[in-house]
């Protein structure tokens, strides 16, 4: 998770395909949203949208496939 969040390797140094994966992973988009909001004052809508999509997809999967027995 540290690697995909960009905490282990800076995404700018990782290369284009890997940097894109890092920015659109759940932990990467969360760290980008928090850092950009804190230091630049702007809301990165792509990062927030990515987190919303992950929450909806994984929430649906949890409701659909997780059952108490």
PDB file of C-alpha atoms in Angstrom:
ATOM      1  CA  UNK A   1       0.000   0.000   0.000  1.00  0.00           C
ATOM      2  CA  UNK A   2       2.868   2.391   0.668  1.00  0.00           C
ATOM      3  CA  UNK A   3       4.207   1.737  -2.813  1.00  0.00           C
ATOM      4  CA  UNK A   4       0.891   2.427  -4.552  1.00  0.00           C
ATOM      5  CA  UNK A   5       0.253   5.489  -2.406  1.00  0.00           C
ATOM      6  CA  UNK A   6       3.474   7.046  -3.637  1.00  0.00           C
ATOM      7  CA  UNK A   7       5.057   6.996  -0.200  1.00  0.00           C
ATOM      8  CA  UNK A   8       7.792   4.533  -1.120  1.00  0.00           C
ATOM      9  CA  UNK A   9       8.637   5.866  -4.590  1.00  0.00           C
ATOM     10  CA  UNK A  10       7.692   9.264  -5.964  1.00  0.00           C
ATOM     11  CA  UNK A  11       5.216   8.717  -8.847  1.00  0.00           C
ATOM     12  CA  UNK A  12       7.092  11.253 -10.982  1.00  0.00           C
ATOM     13  CA  UNK A  13      10.177   9.026 -10.813  1.00  0.00           C
ATOM     14  CA  UNK A  14       8.324   5.741 -11.388  1.00  0.00           C
ATOM     15  CA  UNK A  15       7.549   6.115 -15.089  1.00  0.00           C
ATOM     16  CA  UNK A  16       4.315   6.868 -16.907  1.00  0.00           C
ATOM     17  CA  UNK A  17       2.421   3.539 -16.758  1.00  0.00           C
ATOM     18  CA  UNK A  18       3.300   2.896 -13.131  1.00  0.00           C
ATOM     19  CA  UNK A  19       2.577   6.502 -12.124  1.00  0.00           C
ATOM     20  CA  UNK A  20      -0.889   6.217 -13.656  1.00  0.00           C
ATOM     21  CA  UNK A  21      -1.550   3.025 -11.698  1.00  0.00           C
ATOM     22  CA  UNK A  22      -0.294   4.729  -8.542  1.00  0.00           C
ATOM     23  CA  UNK A  23      -2.578   7.759  -9.007  1.00  0.00           C
ATOM     24  CA  UNK A  24      -5.689   5.652  -9.644  1.00  0.00           C
ATOM     25  CA  UNK A  25      -5.214   3.042  -6.926  1.00  0.00           C
ATOM     26  CA  UNK A  26      -7.338   3.528  -3.777  1.00  0.00           C
ATOM     27  CA  UNK A  27      -4.402   4.402  -1.533  1.00  0.00           C
ATOM     28  CA  UNK A  28      -2.724   6.539  -4.191  1.00  0.00           C
ATOM     29  CA  UNK A  29      -5.818   8.617  -4.852  1.00  0.00           C
ATOM     30  CA  UNK A  30      -6.424   9.045  -1.112  1.00  0.00           C
ATOM     31  CA  UNK A  31      -2.893  10.287  -0.478  1.00  0.00           C
ATOM     32  CA  UNK A  32      -3.052  12.598  -3.522  1.00  0.00           C
ATOM     33  CA  UNK A  33      -6.389  14.033  -2.374  1.00  0.00           C
ATOM     34  CA  UNK A  34      -5.155  14.689   1.149  1.00  0.00           C
ATOM     35  CA  UNK A  35      -1.795  16.149   0.087  1.00  0.00           C
ATOM     36  CA  UNK A  36      -3.222  18.374  -2.656  1.00  0.00           C
ATOM     37  CA  UNK A  37      -6.031  19.602  -0.406  1.00  0.00           C
ATOM     38  CA  UNK A  38      -3.633  20.364   2.433  1.00  0.00           C
ATOM     39  CA  UNK A  39      -0.824  22.039   0.522  1.00  0.00           C
ATOM     40  CA  UNK A  40      -2.446  23.707  -2.482  1.00  0.00           C
ATOM     41  CA  UNK A  41      -5.936  24.304  -1.135  1.00  0.00           C
ATOM     42  CA  UNK A  42      -7.527  22.841  -4.268  1.00  0.00           C
ATOM     43  CA  UNK A  43      -9.742  19.786  -4.360  1.00  0.00           C
ATOM     44  CA  UNK A  44      -8.415  17.237  -6.868  1.00  0.00           C
ATOM     45  CA  UNK A  45     -11.711  16.040  -8.319  1.00  0.00           C
ATOM     46  CA  UNK A  46     -10.132  13.103 -10.170  1.00  0.00           C
ATOM     47  CA  UNK A  47      -8.759  11.715  -6.903  1.00  0.00           C
ATOM     48  CA  UNK A  48     -12.058  12.188  -5.068  1.00  0.00           C
ATOM     49  CA  UNK A  49     -13.954  10.636  -7.987  1.00  0.00           C
ATOM     50  CA  UNK A  50     -11.624   7.656  -7.961  1.00  0.00           C
ATOM     51  CA  UNK A  51     -12.248   7.099  -4.261  1.00  0.00           C
ATOM     52  CA  UNK A  52     -16.022   7.353  -4.753  1.00  0.00           C
ATOM     53  CA  UNK A  53     -15.918   4.795  -7.584  1.00  0.00           C
ATOM     54  CA  UNK A  54     -13.868   2.383  -5.456  1.00  0.00           C
ATOM     55  CA  UNK A  55     -16.262   2.851  -2.511  1.00  0.00           C
ATOM     56  CA  UNK A  56     -19.325   2.146  -4.668  1.00  0.00           C
ATOM     57  CA  UNK A  57     -17.801  -0.887  -6.411  1.00  0.00           C
ATOM     58  CA  UNK A  58     -16.385  -2.476  -3.266  1.00  0.00           C
ATOM     59  CA  UNK A  59     -19.515  -1.608  -1.289  1.00  0.00           C
ATOM     60  CA  UNK A  60     -21.669  -3.359  -3.894  1.00  0.00           C
ATOM     61  CA  UNK A  61     -19.343  -6.360  -3.862  1.00  0.00           C
ATOM     62  CA  UNK A  62     -19.518  -6.541  -0.052  1.00  0.00           C
ATOM     63  CA  UNK A  63     -23.316  -6.367  -0.057  1.00  0.00           C
ATOM     64  CA  UNK A  64     -23.611  -8.900  -2.867  1.00  0.00           C
ATOM     65  CA  UNK A  65     -21.087 -11.536  -1.784  1.00  0.00           C
ATOM     66  CA  UNK A  66     -20.715 -11.246   2.000  1.00  0.00           C
ATOM     67  CA  UNK A  67     -23.293 -13.208   3.973  1.00  0.00           C
ATOM     68  CA  UNK A  68     -23.525 -13.965   7.676  1.00  0.00           C
ATOM     69  CA  UNK A  69     -24.184 -17.608   8.392  1.00  0.00           C
TER      70      UNK A  69
END
